[in-house]
PDB file of C-alpha atoms in Angstrom:
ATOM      1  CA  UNK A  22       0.361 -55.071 -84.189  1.00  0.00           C
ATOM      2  CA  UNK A  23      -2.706 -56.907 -85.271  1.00  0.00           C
ATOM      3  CA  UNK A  24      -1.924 -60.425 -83.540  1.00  0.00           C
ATOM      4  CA  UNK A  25      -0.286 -62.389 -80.599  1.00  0.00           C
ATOM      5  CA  UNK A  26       3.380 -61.414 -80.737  1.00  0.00           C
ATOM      6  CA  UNK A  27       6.002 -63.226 -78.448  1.00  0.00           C
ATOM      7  CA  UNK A  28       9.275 -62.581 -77.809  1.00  0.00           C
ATOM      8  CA  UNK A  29      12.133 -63.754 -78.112  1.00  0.00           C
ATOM      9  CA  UNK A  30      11.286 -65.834 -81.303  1.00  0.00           C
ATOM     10  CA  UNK A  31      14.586 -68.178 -79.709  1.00  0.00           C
ATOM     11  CA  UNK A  32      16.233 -68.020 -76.702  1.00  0.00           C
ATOM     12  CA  UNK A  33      19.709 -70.741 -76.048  1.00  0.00           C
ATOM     13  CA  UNK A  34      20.315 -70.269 -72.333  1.00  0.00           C
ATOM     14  CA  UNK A  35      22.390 -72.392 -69.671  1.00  0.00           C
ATOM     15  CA  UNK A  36      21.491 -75.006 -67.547  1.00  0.00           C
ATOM     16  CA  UNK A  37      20.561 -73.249 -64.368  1.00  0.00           C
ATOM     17  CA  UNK A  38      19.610 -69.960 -65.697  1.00  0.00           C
ATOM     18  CA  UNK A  39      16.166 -68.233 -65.362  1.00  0.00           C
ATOM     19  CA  UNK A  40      14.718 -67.232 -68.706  1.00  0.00           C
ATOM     20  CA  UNK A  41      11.836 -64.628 -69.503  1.00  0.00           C
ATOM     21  CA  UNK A  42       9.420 -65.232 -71.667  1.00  0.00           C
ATOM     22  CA  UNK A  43       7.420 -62.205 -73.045  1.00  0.00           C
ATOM     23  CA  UNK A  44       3.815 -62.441 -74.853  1.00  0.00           C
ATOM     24  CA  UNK A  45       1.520 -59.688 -76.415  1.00  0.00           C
ATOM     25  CA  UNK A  46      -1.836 -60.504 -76.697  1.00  0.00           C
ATOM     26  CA  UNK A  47      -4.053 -59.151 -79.077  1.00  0.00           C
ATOM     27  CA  UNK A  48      -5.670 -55.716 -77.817  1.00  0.00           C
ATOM     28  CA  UNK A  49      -8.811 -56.298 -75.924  1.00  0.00           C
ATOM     29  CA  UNK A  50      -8.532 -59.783 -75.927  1.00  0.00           C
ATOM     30  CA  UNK A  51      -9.317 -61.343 -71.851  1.00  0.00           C
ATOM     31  CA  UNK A  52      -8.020 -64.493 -72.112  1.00  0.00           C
ATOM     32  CA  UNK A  53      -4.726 -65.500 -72.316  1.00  0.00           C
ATOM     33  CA  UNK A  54      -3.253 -68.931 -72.420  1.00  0.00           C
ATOM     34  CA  UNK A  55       0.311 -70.286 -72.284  1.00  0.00           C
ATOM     35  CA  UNK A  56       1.398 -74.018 -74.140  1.00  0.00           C
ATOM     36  CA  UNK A  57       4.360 -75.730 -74.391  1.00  0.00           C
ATOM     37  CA  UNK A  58       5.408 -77.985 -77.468  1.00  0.00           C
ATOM     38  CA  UNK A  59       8.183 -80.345 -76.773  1.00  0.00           C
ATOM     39  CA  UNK A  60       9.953 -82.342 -79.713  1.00  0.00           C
ATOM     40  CA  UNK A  61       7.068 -84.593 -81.456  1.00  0.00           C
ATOM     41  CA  UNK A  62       4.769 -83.576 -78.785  1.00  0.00           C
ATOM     42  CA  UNK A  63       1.279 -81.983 -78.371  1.00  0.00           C
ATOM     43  CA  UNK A  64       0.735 -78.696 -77.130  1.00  0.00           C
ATOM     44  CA  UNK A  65       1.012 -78.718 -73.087  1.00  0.00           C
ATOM     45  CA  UNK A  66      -1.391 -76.905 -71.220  1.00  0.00           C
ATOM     46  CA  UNK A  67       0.771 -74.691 -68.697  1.00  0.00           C
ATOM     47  CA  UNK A  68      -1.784 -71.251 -67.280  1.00  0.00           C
ATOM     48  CA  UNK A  69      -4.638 -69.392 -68.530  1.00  0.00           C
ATOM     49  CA  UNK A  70      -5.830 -66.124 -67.457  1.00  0.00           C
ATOM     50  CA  UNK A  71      -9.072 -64.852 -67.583  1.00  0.00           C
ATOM     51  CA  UNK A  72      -9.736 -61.280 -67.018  1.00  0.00           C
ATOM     52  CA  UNK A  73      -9.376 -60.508 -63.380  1.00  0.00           C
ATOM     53  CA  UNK A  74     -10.169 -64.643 -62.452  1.00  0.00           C
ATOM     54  CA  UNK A  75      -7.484 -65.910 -60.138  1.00  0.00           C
ATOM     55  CA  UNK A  76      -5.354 -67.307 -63.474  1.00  0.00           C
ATOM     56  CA  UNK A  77      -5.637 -71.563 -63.577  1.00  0.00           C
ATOM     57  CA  UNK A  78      -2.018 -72.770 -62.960  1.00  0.00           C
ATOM     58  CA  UNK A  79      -2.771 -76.346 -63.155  1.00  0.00           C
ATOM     59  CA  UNK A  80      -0.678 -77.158 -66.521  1.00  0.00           C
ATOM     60  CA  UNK A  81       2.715 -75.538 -64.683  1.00  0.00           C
ATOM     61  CA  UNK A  82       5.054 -78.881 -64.655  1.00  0.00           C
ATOM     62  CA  UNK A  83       6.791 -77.466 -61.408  1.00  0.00           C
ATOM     63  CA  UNK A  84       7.646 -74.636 -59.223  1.00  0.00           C
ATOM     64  CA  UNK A  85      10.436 -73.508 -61.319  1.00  0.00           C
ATOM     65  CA  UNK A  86       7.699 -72.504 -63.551  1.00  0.00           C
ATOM     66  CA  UNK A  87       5.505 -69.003 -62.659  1.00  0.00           C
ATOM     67  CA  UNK A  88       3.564 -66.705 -65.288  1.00  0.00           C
ATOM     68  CA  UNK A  89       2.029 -63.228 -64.457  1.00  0.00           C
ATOM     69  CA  UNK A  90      -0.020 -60.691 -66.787  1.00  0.00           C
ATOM     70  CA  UNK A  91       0.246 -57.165 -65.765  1.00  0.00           C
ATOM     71  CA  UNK A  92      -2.829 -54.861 -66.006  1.00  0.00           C
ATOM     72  CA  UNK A  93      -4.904 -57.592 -67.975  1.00  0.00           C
ATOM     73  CA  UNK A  94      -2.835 -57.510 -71.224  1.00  0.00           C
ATOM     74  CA  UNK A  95       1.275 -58.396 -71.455  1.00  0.00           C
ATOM     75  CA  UNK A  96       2.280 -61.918 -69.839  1.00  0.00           C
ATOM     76  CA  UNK A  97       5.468 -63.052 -68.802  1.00  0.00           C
ATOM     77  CA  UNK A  98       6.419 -66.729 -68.561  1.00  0.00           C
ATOM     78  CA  UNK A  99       9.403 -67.242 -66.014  1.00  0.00           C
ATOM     79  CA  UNK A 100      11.187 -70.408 -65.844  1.00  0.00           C
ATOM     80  CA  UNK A 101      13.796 -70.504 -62.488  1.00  0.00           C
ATOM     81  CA  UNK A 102      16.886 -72.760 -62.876  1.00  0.00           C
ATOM     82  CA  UNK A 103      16.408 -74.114 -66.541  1.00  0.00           C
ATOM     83  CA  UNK A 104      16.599 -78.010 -67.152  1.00  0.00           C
ATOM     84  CA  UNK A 105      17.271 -79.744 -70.578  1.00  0.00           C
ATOM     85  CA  UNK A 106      13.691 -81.030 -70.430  1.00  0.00           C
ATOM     86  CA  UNK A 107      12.503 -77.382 -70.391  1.00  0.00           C
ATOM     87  CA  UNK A 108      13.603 -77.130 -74.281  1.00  0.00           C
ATOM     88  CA  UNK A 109      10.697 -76.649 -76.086  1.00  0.00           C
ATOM     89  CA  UNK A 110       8.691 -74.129 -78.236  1.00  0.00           C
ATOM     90  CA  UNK A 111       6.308 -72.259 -75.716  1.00  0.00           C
ATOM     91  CA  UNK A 112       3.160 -70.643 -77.181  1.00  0.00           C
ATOM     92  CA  UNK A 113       0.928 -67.652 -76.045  1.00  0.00           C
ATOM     93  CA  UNK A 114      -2.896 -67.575 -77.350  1.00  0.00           C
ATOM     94  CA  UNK A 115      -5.132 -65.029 -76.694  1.00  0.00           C
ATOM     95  CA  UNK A 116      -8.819 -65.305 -76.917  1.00  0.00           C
ATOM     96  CA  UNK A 117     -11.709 -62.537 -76.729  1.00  0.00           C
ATOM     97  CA  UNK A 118     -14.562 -61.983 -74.386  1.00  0.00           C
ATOM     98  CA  UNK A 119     -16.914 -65.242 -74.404  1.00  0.00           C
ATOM     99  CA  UNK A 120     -15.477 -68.733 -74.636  1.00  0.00           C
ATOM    100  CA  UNK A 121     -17.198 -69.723 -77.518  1.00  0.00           C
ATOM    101  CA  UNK A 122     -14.282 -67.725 -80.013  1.00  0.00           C
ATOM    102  CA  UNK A 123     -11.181 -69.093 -81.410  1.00  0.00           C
ATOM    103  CA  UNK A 124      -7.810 -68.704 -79.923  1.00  0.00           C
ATOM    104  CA  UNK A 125      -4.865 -66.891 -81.887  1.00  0.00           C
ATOM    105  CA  UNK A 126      -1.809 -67.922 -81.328  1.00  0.00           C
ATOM    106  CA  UNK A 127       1.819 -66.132 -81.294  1.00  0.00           C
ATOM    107  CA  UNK A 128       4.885 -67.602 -83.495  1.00  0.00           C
ATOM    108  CA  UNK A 129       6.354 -69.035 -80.320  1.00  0.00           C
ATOM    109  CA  UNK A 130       9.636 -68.588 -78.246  1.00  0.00           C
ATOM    110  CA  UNK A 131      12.070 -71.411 -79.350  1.00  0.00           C
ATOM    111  CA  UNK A 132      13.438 -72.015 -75.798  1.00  0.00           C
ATOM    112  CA  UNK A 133      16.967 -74.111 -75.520  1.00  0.00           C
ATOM    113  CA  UNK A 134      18.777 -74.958 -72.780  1.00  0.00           C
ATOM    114  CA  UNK A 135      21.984 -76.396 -73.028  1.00  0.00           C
TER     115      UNK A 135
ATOM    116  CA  UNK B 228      -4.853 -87.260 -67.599  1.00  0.00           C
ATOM    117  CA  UNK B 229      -5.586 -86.854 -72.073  1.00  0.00           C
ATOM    118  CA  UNK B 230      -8.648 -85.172 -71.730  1.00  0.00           C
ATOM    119  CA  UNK B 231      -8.511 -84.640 -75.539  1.00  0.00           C
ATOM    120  CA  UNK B 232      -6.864 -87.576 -78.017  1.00  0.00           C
ATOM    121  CA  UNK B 233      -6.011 -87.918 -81.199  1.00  0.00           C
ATOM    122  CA  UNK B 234      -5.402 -91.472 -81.620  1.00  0.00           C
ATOM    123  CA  UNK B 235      -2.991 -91.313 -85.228  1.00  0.00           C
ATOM    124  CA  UNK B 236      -0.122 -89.484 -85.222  1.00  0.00           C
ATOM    125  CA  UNK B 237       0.274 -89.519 -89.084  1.00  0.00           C
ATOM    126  CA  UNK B 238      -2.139 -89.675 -91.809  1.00  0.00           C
ATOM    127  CA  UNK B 239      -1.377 -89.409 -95.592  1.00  0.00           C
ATOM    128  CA  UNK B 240      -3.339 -88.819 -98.751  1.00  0.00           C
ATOM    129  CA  UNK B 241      -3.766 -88.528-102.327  1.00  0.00           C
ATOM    130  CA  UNK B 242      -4.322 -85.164-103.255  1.00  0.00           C
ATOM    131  CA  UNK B 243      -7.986 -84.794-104.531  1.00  0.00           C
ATOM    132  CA  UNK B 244      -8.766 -87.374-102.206  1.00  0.00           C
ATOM    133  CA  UNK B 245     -11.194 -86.934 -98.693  1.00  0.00           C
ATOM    134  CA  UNK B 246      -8.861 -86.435 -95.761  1.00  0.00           C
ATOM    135  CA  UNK B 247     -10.729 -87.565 -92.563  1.00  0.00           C
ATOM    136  CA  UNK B 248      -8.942 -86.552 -89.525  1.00  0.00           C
ATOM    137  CA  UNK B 249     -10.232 -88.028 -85.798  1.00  0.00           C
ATOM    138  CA  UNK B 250     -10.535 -87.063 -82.372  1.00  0.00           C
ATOM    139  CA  UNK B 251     -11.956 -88.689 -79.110  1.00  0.00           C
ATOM    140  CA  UNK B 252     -12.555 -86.617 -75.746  1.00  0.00           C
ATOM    141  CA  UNK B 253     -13.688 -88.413 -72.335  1.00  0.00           C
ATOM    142  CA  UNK B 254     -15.157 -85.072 -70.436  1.00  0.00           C
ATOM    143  CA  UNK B 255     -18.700 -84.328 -70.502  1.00  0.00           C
ATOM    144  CA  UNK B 256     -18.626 -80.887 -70.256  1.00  0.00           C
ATOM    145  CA  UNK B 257     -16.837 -80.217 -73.222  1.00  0.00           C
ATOM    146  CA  UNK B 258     -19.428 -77.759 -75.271  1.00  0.00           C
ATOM    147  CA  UNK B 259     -17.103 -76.158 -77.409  1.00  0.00           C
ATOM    148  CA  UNK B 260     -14.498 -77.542 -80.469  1.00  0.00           C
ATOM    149  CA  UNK B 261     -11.939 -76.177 -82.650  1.00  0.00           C
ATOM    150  CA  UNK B 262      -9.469 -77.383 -85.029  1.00  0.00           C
ATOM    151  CA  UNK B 263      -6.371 -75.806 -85.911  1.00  0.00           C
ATOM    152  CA  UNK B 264      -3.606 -76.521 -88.418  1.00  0.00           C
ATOM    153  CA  UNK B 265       0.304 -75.607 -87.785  1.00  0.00           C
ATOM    154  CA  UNK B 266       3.054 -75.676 -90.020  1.00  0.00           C
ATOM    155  CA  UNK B 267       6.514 -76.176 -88.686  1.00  0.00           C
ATOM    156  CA  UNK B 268       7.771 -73.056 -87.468  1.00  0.00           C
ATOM    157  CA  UNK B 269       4.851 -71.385 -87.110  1.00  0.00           C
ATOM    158  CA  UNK B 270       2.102 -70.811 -84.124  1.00  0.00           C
ATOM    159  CA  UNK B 271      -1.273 -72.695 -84.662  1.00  0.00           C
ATOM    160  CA  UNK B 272      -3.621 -71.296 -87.076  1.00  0.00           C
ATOM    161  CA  UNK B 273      -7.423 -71.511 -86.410  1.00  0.00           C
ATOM    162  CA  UNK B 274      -9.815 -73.667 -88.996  1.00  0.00           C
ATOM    163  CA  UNK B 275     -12.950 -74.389 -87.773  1.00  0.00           C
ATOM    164  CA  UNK B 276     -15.018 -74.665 -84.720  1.00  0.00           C
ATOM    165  CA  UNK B 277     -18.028 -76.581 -83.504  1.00  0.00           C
ATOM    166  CA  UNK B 278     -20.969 -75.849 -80.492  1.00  0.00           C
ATOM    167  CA  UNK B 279     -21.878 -78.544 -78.502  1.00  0.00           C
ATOM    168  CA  UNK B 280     -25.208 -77.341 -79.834  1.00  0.00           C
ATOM    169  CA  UNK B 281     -24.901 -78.639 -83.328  1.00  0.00           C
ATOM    170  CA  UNK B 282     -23.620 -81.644 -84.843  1.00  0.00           C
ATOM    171  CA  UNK B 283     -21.411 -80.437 -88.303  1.00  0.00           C
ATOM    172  CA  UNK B 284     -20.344 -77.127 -89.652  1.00  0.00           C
ATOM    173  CA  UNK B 285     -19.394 -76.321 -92.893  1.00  0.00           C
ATOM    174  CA  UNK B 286     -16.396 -74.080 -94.662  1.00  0.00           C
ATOM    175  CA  UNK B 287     -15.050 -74.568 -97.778  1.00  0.00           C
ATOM    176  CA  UNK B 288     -13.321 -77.255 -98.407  1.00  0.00           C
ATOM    177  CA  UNK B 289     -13.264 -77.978 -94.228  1.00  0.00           C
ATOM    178  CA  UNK B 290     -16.207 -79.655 -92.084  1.00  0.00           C
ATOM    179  CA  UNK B 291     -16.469 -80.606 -88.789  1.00  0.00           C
ATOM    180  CA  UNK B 292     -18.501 -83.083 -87.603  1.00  0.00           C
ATOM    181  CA  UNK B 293     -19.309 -84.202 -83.401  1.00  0.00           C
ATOM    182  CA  UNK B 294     -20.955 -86.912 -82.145  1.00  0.00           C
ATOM    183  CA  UNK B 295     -21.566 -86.181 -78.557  1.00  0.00           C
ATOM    184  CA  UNK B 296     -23.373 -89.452 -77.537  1.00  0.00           C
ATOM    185  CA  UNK B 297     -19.447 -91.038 -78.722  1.00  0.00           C
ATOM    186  CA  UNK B 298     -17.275 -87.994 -77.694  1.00  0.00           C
ATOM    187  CA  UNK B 299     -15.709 -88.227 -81.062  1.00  0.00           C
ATOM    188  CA  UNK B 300     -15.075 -85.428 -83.606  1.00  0.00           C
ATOM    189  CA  UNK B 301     -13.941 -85.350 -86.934  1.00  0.00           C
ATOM    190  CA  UNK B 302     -12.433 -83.069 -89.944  1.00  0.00           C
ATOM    191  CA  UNK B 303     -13.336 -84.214 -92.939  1.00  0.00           C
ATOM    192  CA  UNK B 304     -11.245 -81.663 -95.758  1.00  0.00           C
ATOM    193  CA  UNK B 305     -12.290 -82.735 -99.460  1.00  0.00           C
ATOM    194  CA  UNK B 306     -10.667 -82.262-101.519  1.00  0.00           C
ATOM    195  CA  UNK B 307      -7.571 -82.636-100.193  1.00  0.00           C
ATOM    196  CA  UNK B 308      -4.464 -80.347-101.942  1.00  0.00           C
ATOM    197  CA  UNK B 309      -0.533 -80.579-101.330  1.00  0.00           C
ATOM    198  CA  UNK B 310      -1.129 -77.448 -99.442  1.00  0.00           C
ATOM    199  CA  UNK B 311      -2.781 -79.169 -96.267  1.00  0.00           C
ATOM    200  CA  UNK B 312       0.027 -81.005 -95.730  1.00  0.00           C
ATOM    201  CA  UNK B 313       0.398 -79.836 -92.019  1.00  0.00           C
ATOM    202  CA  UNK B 314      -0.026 -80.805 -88.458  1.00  0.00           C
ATOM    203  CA  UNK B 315      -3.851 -81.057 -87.446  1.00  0.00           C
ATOM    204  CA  UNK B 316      -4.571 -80.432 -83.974  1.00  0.00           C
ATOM    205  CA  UNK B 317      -8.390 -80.214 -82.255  1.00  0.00           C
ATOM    206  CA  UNK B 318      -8.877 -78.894 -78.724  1.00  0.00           C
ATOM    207  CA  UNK B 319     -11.575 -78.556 -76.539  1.00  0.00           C
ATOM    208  CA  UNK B 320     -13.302 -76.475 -73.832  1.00  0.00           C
ATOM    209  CA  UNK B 321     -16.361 -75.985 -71.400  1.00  0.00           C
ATOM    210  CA  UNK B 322     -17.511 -73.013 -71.356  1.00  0.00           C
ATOM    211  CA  UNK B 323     -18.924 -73.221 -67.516  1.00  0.00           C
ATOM    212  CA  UNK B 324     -17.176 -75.759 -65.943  1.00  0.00           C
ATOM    213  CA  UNK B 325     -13.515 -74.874 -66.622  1.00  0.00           C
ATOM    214  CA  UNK B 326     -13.990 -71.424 -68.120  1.00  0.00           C
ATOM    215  CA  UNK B 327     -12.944 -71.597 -71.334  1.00  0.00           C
ATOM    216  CA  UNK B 328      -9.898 -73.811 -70.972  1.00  0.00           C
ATOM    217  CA  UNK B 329      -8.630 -74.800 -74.336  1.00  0.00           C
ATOM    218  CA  UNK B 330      -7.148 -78.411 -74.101  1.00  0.00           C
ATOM    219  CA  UNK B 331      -5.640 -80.037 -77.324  1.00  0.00           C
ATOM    220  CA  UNK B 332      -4.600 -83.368 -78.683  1.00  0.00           C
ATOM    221  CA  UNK B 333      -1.382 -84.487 -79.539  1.00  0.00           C
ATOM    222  CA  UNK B 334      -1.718 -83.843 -83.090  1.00  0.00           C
ATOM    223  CA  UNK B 335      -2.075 -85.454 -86.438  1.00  0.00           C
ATOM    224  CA  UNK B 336       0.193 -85.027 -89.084  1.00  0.00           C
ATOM    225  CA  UNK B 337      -1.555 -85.266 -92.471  1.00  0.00           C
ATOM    226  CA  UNK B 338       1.068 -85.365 -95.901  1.00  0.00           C
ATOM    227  CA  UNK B 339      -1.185 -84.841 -99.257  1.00  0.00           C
ATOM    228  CA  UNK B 340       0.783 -86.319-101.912  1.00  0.00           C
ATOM    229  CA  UNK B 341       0.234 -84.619-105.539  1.00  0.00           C
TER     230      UNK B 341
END
């Protein structure tokens, strides 16, 4: 497709569980950044990836929280033994070569853990 | 650490009217600005961007306006319609420093009453 696409669009899981989060970014696109909106909140910061750049983790709230992107294009968000303050909507940007471009976002994965 | 703030969570106005949305950043190195609009539901949509080179751009209906001497940015969006009625955020980035992080503010939520 022509934009970010992430998947699941919702996602109810246990407290406890581990939950995959998938993101497509749009093709060609080097940068690729992860947020988190909690209820009434901003959007959290949580990893961006830059081409081959070591990615910049410094948003991740805790180690239960790990992301990878395989060969520079599909990410994976991983959260390890869920907690009811996980719940949130998590988005996936992706951004084109040179900083000075906007961002397009995904629809977001509707994440809740009861 | 709110690199990036947007200092009122709510704003409404009269449709027709000049909607004037703000936002304050504290790092330096900041060169780079963007404001995007989200509907509930829905990912972040790009409006409008800004270079620390310049000091207002134009489209439409939509301009942008920085004063980097007072680290304070604005959308001005004249005139307003029922339409707008969304959640406003701006982010930020430096290009050299950080890489092209994109940090955002918490968010303003504008209602444009007919």
């Amino acid at each position: 497709g022509a934009g970010v696409s992430q998947s699941p669009s919702n996602k109810v899981t246990e407290k406890g569980k581990d939950v995959e989060l998938r993101c497509d970014p749009i093709s060609g696109h080097t940068a690729l950044y992860w947020y988190r909106q909690s209820l009434g909140q901003g959007l959290e910061f949580l990893i961006y990836f830059q081409g081959n750049s070591a990615p910049d983790k410094s948003g991740l709230p805790s180690d239960r929280f790990s992301a990878e992107r395989t060969g520079g294009s599909v990410s994976t968000l991983t959260i390890q033994r869920t907690q009811q303050e996980d719940s949130a909507v998590y988005l996936c940007a992706s951004r084109r070569q040179g900083a000075n471009t906007e961002a397009f976002f995904g629809q977001g994965t509707r994440l809740t853990v009861v | 650490d709110q690199q990036v703030k947007q200092n009122s969570p709510s704003l409404s106005v009269q449709e027709g009217r000049i909607s004037i949305l703000n936002c304050d950043y504290t790092n330096s190195m900041f060169d780079y600005f963007l404001w995007y609009k989200k509907y509930p539901a829905e990912g972040p949509t790009f409006l409008i961007s800004i270079s620390s080179i310049k000091d207002k751009n134009e489209d439409g209906r939509f301009t942008v306006f920085l004063n980097k001497s007072a680290k304070h940015l604005s959308l001005h969006i004249v005139p307003s319609q029922p339409g707008d009625s969304a959640v406003y955020f701006c982010a930020a980035s430096a290009t050299y420093n950080q890489g092209g992080k994109l940090i955002f503010g918490q968010g303003t939520e504008l209602s444009v009453k007919p």
